[in-house]
Short mmCIF file of C-alpha atoms and ligand atoms in Angstrom, two decimals:
data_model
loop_
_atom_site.label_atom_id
_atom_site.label_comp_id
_atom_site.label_asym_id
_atom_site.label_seq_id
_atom_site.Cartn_x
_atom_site.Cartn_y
_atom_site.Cartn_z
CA UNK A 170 42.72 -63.70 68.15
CA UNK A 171 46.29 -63.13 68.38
CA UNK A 172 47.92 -59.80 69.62
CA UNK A 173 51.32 -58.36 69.94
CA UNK A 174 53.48 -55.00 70.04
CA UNK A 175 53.11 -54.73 66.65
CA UNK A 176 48.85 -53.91 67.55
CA UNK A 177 46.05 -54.39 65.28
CA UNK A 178 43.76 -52.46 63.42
CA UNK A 179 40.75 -52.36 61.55
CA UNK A 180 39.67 -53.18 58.04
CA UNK A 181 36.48 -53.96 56.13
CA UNK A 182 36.83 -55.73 52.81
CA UNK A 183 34.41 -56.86 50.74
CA UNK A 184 36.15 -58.46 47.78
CA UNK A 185 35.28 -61.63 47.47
CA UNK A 186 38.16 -64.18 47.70
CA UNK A 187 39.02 -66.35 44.04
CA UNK A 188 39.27 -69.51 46.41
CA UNK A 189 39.65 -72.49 44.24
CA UNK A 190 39.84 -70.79 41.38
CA UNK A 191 43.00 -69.27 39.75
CA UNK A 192 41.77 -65.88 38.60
CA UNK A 193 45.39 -64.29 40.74
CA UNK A 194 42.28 -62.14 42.13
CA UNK A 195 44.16 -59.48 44.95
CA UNK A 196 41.80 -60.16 48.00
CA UNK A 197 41.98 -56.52 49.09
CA UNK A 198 42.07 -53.12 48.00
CA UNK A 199 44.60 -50.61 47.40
CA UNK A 200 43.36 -48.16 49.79
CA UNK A 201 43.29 -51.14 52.52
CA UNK A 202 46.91 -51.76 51.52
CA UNK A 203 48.12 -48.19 51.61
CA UNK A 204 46.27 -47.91 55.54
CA UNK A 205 48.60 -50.82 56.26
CA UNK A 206 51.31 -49.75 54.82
CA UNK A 207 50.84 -46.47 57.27
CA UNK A 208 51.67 -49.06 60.57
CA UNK A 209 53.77 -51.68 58.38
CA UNK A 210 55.96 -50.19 55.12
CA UNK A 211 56.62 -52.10 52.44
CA UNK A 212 57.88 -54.88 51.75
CA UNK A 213 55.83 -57.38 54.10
CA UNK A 214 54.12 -60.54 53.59
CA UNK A 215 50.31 -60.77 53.74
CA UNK A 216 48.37 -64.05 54.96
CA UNK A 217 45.19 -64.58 54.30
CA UNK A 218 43.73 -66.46 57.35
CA UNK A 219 40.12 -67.14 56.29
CA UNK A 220 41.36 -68.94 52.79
CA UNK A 221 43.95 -70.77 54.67
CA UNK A 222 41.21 -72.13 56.75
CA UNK A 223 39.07 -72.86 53.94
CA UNK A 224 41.33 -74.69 52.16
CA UNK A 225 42.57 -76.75 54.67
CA UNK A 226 39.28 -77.61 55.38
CA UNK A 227 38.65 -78.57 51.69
CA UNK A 228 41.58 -81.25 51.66
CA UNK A 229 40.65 -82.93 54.77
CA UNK A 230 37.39 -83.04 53.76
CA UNK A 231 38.26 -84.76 50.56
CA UNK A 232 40.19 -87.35 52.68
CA UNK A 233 37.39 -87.80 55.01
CA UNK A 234 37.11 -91.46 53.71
CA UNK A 235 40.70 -92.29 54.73
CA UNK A 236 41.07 -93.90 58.13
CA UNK A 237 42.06 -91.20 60.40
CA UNK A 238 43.38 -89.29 57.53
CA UNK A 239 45.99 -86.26 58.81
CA UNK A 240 47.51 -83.12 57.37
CA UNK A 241 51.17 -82.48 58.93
CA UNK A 242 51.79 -78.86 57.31
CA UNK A 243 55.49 -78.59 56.62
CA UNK A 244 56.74 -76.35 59.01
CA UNK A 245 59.56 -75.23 56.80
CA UNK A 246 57.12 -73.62 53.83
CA UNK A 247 55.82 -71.03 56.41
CA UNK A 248 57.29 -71.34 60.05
CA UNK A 249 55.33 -69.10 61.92
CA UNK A 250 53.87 -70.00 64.87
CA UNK A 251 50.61 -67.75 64.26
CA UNK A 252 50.11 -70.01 60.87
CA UNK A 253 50.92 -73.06 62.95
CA UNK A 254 48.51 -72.23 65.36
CA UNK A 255 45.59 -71.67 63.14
CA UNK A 256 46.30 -74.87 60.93
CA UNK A 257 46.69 -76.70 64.63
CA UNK A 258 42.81 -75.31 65.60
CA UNK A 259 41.75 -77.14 62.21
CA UNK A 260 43.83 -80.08 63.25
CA UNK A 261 46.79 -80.14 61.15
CA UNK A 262 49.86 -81.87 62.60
CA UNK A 263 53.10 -80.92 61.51
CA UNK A 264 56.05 -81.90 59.54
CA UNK A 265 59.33 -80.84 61.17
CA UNK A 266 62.71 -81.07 59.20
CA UNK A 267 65.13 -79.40 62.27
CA UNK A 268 65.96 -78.68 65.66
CA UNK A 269 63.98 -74.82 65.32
CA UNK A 270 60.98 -76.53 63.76
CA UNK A 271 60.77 -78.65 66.20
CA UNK A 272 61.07 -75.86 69.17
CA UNK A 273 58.44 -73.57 67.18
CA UNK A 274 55.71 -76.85 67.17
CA UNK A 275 56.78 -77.10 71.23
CA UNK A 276 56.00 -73.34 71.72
CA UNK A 277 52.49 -73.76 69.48
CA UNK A 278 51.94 -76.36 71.63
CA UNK A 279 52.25 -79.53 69.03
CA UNK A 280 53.71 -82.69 70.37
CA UNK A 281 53.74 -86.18 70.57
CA UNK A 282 52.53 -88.36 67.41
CA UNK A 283 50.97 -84.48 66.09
CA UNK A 284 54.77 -84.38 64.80
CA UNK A 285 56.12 -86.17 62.22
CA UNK A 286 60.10 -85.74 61.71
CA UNK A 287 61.38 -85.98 57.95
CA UNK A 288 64.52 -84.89 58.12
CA UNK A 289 67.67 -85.75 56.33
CA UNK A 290 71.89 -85.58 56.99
CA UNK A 291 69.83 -84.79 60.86
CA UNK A 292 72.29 -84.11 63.65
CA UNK A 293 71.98 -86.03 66.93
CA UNK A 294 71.08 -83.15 68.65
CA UNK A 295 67.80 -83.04 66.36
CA UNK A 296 66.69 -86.63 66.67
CA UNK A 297 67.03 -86.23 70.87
CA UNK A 298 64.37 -83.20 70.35
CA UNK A 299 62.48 -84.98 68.38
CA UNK A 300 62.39 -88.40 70.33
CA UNK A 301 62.05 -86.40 73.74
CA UNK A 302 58.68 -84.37 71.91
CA UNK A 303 57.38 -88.28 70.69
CA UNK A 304 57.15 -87.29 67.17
CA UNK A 305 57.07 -90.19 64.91
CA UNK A 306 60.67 -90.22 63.38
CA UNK A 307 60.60 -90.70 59.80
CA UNK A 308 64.17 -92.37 58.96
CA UNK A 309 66.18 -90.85 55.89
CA UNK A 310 68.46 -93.53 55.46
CA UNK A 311 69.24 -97.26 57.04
CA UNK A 312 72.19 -95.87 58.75
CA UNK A 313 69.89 -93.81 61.30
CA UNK A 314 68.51 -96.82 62.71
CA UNK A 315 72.40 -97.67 64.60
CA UNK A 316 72.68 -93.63 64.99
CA UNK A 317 69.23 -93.33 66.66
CA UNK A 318 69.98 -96.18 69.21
CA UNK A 319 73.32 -93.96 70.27
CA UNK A 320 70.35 -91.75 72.10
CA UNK A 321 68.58 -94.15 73.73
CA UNK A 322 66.12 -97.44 73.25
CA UNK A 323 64.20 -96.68 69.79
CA UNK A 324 61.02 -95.45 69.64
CA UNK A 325 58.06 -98.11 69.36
CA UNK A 326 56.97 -96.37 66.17
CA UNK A 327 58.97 -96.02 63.54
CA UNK A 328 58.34 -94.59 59.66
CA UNK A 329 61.42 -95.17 56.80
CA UNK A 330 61.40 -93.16 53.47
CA UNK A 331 61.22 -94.50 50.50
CA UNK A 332 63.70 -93.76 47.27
CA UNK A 333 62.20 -95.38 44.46
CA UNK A 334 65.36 -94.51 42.31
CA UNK A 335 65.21 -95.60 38.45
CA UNK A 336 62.07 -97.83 39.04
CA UNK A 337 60.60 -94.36 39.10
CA UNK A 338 60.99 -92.09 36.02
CA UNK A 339 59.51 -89.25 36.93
CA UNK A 340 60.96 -86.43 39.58
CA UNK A 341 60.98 -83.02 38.73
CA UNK A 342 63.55 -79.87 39.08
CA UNK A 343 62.88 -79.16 42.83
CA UNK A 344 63.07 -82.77 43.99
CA UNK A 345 65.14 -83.89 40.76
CA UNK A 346 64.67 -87.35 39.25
CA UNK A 347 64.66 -89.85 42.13
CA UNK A 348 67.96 -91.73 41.38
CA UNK A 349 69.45 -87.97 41.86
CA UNK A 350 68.15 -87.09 44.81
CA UNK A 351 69.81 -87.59 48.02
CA UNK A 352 66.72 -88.51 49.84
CA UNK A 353 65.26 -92.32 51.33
CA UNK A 354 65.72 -95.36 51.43
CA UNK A 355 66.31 -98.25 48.89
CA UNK A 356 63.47 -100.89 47.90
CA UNK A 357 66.41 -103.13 48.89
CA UNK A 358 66.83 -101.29 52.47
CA UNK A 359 63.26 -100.83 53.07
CA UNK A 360 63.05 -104.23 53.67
CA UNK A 361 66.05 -104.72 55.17
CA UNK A 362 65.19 -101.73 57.54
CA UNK A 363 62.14 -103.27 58.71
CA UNK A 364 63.76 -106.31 59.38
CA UNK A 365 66.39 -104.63 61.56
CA UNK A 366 64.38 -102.49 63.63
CA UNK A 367 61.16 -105.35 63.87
CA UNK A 368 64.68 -107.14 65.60
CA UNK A 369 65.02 -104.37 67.71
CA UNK A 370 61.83 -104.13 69.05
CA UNK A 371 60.08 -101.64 67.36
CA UNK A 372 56.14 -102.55 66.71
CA UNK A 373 54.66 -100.03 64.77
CA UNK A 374 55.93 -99.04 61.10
CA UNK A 375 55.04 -96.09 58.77
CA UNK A 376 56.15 -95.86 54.85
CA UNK A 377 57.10 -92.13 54.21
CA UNK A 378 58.43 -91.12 50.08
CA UNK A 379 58.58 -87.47 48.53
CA UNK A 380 59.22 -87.86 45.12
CA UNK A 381 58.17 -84.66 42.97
CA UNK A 382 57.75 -80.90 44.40
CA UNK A 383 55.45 -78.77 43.46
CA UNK A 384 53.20 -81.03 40.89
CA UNK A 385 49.85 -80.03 38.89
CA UNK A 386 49.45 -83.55 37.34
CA UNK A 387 47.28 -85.56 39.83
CA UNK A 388 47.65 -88.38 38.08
CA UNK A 389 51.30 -88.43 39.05
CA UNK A 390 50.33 -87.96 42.77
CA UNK A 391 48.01 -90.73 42.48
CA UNK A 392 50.62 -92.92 41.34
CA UNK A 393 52.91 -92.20 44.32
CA UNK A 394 50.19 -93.53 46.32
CA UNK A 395 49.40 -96.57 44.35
CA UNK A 396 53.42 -97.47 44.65
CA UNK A 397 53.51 -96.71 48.50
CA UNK A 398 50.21 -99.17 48.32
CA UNK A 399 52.18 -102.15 46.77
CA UNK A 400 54.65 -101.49 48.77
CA UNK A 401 52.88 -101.44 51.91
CA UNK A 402 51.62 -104.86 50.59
CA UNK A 403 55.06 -106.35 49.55
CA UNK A 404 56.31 -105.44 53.39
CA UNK A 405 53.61 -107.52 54.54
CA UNK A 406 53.78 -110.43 52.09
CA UNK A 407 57.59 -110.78 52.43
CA UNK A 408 58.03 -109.68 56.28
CA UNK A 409 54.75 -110.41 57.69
CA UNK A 410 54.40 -106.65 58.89
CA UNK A 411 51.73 -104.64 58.54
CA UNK A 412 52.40 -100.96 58.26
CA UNK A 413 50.37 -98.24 60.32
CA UNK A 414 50.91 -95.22 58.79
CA UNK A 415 51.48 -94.13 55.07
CA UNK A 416 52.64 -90.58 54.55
CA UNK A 417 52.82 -89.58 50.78
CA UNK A 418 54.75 -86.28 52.00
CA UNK A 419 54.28 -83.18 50.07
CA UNK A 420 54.59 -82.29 46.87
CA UNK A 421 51.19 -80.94 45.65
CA UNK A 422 51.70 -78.27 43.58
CA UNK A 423 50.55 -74.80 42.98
CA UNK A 424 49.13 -73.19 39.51
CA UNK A 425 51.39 -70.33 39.88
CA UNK A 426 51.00 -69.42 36.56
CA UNK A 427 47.08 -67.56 35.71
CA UNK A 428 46.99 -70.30 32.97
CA UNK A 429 47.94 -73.62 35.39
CA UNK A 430 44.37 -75.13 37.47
CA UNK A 431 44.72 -76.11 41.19
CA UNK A 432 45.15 -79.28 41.86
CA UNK A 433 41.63 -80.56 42.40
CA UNK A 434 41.38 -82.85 46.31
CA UNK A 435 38.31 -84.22 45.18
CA UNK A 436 39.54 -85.61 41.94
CA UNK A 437 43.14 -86.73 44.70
CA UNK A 438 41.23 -88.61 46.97
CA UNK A 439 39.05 -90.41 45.13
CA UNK A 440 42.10 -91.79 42.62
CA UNK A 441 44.30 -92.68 45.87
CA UNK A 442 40.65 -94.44 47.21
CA UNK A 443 40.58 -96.39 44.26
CA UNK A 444 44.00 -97.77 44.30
CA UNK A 445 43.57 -98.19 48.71
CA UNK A 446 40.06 -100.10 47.89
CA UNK A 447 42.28 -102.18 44.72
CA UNK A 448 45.42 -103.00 46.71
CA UNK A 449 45.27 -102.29 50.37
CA UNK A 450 41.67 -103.65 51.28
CA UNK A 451 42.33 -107.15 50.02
CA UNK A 452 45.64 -107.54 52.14
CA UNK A 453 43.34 -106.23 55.38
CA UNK A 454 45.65 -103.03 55.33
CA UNK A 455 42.42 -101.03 55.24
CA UNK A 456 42.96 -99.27 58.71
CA UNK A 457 46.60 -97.93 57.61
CA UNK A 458 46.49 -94.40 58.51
CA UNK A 459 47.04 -91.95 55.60
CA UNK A 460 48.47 -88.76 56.15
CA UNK A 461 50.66 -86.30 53.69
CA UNK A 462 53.19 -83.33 54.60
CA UNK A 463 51.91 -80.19 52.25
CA UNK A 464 53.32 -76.50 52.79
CA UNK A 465 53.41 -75.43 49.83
CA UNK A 466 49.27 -76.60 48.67
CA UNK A 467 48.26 -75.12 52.31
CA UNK A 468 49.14 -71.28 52.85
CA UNK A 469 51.31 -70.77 49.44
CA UNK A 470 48.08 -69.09 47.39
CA UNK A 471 47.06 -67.51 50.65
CA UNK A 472 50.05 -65.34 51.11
CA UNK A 473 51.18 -62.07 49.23
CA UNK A 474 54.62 -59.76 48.98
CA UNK A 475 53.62 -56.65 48.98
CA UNK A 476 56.16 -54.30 47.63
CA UNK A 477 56.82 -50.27 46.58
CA UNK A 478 58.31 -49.28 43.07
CA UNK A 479 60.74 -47.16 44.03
CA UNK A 480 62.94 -46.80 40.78
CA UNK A 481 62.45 -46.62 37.23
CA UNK A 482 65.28 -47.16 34.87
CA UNK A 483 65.92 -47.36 31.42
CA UNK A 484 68.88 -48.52 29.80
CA UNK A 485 68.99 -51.50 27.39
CA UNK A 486 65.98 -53.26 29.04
CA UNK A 487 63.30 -51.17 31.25
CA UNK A 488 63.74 -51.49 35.11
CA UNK A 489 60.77 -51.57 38.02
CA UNK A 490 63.22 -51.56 41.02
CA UNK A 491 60.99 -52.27 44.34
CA UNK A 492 61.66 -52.10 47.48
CA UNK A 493 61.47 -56.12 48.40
CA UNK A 494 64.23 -58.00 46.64
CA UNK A 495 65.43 -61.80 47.00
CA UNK A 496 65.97 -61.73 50.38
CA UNK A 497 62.39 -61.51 51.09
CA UNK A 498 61.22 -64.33 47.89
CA UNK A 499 64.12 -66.12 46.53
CA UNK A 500 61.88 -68.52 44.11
CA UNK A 501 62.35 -66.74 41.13
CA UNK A 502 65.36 -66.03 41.45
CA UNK A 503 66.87 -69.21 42.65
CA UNK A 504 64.51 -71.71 40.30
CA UNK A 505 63.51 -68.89 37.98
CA UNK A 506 59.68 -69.59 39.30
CA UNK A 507 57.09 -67.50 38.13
CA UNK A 508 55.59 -65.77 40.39
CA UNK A 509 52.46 -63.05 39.16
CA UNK A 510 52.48 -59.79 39.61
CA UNK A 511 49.83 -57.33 40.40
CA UNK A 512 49.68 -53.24 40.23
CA UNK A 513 47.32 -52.40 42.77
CA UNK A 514 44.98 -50.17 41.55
CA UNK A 515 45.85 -50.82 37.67
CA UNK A 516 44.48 -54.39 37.56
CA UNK A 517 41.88 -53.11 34.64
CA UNK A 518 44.67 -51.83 32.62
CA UNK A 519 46.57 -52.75 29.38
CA UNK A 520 49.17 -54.82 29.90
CA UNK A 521 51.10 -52.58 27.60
CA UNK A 522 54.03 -52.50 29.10
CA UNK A 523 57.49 -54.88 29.10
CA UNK A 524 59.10 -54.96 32.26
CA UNK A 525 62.36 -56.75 34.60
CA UNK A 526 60.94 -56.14 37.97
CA UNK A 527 64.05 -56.21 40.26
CA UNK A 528 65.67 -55.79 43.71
CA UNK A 529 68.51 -54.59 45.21
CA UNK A 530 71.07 -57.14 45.64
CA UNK A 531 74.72 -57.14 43.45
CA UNK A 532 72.73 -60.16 41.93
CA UNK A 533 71.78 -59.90 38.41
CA UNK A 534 68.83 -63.53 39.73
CA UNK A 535 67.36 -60.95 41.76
CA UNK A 536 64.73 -59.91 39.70
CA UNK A 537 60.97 -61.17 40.78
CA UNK A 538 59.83 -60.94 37.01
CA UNK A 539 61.85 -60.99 32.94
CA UNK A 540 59.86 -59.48 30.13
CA UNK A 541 56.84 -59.56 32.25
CA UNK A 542 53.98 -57.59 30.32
CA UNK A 543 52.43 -55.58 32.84
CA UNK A 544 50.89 -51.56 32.89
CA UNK A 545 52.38 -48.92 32.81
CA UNK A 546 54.56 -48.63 36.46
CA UNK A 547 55.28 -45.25 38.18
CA UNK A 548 57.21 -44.70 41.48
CA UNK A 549 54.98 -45.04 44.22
CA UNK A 550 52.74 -48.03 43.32
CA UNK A 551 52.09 -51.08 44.63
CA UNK A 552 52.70 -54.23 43.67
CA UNK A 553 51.61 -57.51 45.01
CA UNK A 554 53.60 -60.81 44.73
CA UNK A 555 51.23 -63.53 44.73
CA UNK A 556 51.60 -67.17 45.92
CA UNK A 557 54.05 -65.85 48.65
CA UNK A 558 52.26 -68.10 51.67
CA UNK A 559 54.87 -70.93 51.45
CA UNK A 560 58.21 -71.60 50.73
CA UNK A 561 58.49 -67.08 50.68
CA UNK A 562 59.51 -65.72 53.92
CA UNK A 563 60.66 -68.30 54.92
CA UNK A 564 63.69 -69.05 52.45
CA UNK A 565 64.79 -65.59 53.13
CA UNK A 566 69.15 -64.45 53.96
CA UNK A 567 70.19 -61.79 54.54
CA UNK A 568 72.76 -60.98 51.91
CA UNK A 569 74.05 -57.63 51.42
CA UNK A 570 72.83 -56.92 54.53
CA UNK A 571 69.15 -56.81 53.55
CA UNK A 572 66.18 -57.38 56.28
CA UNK A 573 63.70 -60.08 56.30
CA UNK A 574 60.37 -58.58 56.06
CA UNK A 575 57.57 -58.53 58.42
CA UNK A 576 54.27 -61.20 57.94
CA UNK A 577 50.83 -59.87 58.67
CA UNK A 578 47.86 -62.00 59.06
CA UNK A 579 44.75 -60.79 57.53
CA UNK A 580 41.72 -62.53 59.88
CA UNK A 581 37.99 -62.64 58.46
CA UNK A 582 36.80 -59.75 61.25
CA UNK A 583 39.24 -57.61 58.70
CA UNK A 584 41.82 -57.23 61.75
CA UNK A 585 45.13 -57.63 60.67
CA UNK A 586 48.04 -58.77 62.97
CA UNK A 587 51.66 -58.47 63.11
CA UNK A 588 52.89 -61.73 63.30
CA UNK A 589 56.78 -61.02 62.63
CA UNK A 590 58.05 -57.97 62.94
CA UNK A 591 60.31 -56.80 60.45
CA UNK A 592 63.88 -57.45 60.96
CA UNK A 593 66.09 -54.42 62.11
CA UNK A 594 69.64 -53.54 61.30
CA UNK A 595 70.17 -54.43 65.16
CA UNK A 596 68.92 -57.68 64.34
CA UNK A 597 71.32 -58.40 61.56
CA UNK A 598 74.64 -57.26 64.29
CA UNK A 599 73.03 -59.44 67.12
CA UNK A 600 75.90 -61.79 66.29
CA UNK A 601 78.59 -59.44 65.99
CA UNK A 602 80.51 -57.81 69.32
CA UNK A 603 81.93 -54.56 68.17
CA UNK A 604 83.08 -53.98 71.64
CA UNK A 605 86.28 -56.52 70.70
CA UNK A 606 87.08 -54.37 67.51
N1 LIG B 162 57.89 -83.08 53.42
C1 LIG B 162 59.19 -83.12 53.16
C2 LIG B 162 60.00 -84.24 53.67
C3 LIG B 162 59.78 -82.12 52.38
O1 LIG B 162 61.07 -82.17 52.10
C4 LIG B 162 58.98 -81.06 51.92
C5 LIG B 162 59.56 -79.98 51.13
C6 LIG B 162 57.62 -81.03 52.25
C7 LIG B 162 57.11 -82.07 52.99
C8 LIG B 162 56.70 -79.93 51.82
O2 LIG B 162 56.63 -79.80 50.46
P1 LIG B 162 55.53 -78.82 49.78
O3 LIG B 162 54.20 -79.45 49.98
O4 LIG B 162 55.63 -77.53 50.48
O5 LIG B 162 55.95 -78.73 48.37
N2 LIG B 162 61.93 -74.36 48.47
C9 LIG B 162 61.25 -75.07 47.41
C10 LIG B 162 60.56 -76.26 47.91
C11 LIG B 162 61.49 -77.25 48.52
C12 LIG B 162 60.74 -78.40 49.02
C13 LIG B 162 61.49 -79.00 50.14
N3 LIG B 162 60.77 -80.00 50.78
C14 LIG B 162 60.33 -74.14 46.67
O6 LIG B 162 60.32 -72.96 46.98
O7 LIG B 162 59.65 -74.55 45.75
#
């Protein structure tokens, strides 16, 4: 168990947890929430070790047929080294995108080939971290291959990611449609990328794409493995190389919505086996390592904003102001992402009620909820924020001078722990020298 100056303390919760199932059930109860709001105000984000664990569990086990199948969580969804530890007990590589990623899997203690770098536009400075940690280097474009070698010889494992531009028509609006977004290779330079570094000395090669974010329809994630599968086989027909390592990235999504299902691992793995058994036995690629690169799928259901209506107003629409805003969950505001809301101790109650939820930026976007239907809300209550584990805390800024929230972790004993404190005003002027005014 994890401790820190922020202490611990005790709960007992008997709720039973809506794992697997998308009932946007509140794992704990409104007097456990107002006893930690007594050591932590509001807002803070909750984490709900025990599902995170279960879940994790869950999609490995589905992929338990895949040659040494391997979860690299993407640091960037939720990078806290508390999180990183847990998923690392359970292990879970991960996926680093920057220089601070790649220092926060060095102080959890994950190195080497437990690393896998997918980055893009990356700095020198990034790739000499990343090289120096051996983390498999996943390469963004054709043009790193010459930029790598500028920091020494090149690794002897190399992965490439893969663009499939228009021979791809599908995407989606965080990724966009593949000829749109920035990211990977060509078919064209795939090859040719092999080629080059195969030249150069490098012996082992991984296929890396990411081409939809957040997506419900498995068949669509099944069909980015079948097309990293022909691809795999292509490399081999045409260059005689036989790839290691297959990473299909990240990219499962997340029934935000009470009326969207999970995405079901089971139902995953046993399409992708099809398609490996179909195309990748008969070429003798069966022992190519499988891995994928989820944040979001991992910790996103397991993780709550919990938040205080402060303000009720009523002028041509009706107002919840609460005391989180889009500094601490810029989703719905930046992609206009649903995100559901619960009033702690009003769950049984009519949803009589039409509401803009908002914070306090001079930002009309920040607003967590439009028109959401929800009981009646007085000053004082709680709300949670659900599906806050990834991609929340973590995208947070500080304009207007607001403060990044703490993040709690809720263990199974019913312990919680403080594993970011909240950020102070001091924080925010750490960079500033008013002595020079
Ligand atoms: N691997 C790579 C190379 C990525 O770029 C990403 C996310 C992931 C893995 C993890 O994707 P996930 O499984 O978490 O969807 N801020 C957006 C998501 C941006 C995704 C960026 N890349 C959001 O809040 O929806």
């Amino acid at each position: 168990m994890v401790d820190n100056s922020c202490g611990t303390f005790l709960f007992n919760f008997y709720i039973k947890r809506g794992i697997g199932m998308n009932k946007k059930i509140v794992p704990f109860t409104e007097k456990q929430i107002r006893d930690m709001i007594k050591q932590y105000p509001t807002p803070f984000h909750i984490y709900d070790e025990k599902a995170i664990v279960q879940n994790v569990r869950k999609l490995i086990k589905a992929f338990a047929w895949a040659p040494s199948f391997k979860e690299y969580f993407a640091v960037k969804a939720t990078p806290n080294p508390y999180i990183m530890r847990v998923l690392q007990n359970e292990g879970v590589g991960a996926d680093c995108s920057s220089l601070a990623e790649l220092i926060l899997c060095e102080k959890v203690g994950i190195t080497g080939k437990d690393i896998v770098f997918s980055s893009n536009d990356t700095p020198k400075i990034e790739y000499q971290k990343a090289m120096e940690m051996g983390a498999l280097i996943n390469l963004d474009d054709i043009s790193m291959i010459a930029y790598l070698e500028e920091m020494g010889p090149l690794p002897d494992a190399i992965c490439v990611r893969y663009n499939p531009g228009p021979l791809l028509q599908e995407g989606n609006a965080i990724i966009g449609k593949p000829e749109e977004a920035k990211y990977g290779l060509t078919r064209e330079q795939i090859f040719a990328a092999f080629q080059e570094l195969q030249q150069k000395g490098v012996s082992h090669f991984g296929l890396h794409t990411m081409v939809v974010s957040n997506e419900l329809n498995v068949s669509g994630l099944i069909h980015t493995a079948k097309m990293m599968f022909e691809l795999a086989v292509e490399v081999k027909e045409k260059l005689s190389i036989a790839v290691d390592f297959i990473d299909f990235g990240g990219g499962i999504g997340l029934p935000y919505r009470p009326e969207e299902s999970f995405v079901d691992y089971d139902e995953l793995s046993a399409g992708i086996k099809r398609y490996f058994e179909e195309i990748m036995r008969p070429h003798g690629l069966d022992k190519v390592k499988l891995a994928f690169e989820c944040g979001r799928a991992i910790t996103g259901p397991y993780g709550y904003l919990v938040t205080t209506a402060i303000h009720h107003k009523h002028i041509w629409k009706e107002y919840i102001g609460v005391d989180a805003c889009m500094a601490n969950l810029m989703r719905p505001g930046m992609y206009g992402a649903y995100h559901h809301i619960t009033v702690l101790g009003k769950e049984t109650q009519p949803l009589d009620h039409v509401y803009d939820v908002t914070g306090s930026l001079c930002e009309n976007c920040d607003k967590f909820a439009i028109d959401r239907a929800l009981p009646k809300i007085d000053e004082g209550d709680i709300l949670v924020i659900h599906d806050t584990g990834a991609h929340g805390h973590s995208m947070g800024f500080n304009y207007n001078g607001k403060l990044r929230s703490a993040e709690l972790l809720w263990h199974e004993d019913g312990t919680v722990t403080c594993i970011r404190r909240a950020e102070t005003v001091d924080d925010l002027f750490a960079t500033l020298d008013f002595s020079q005014l």
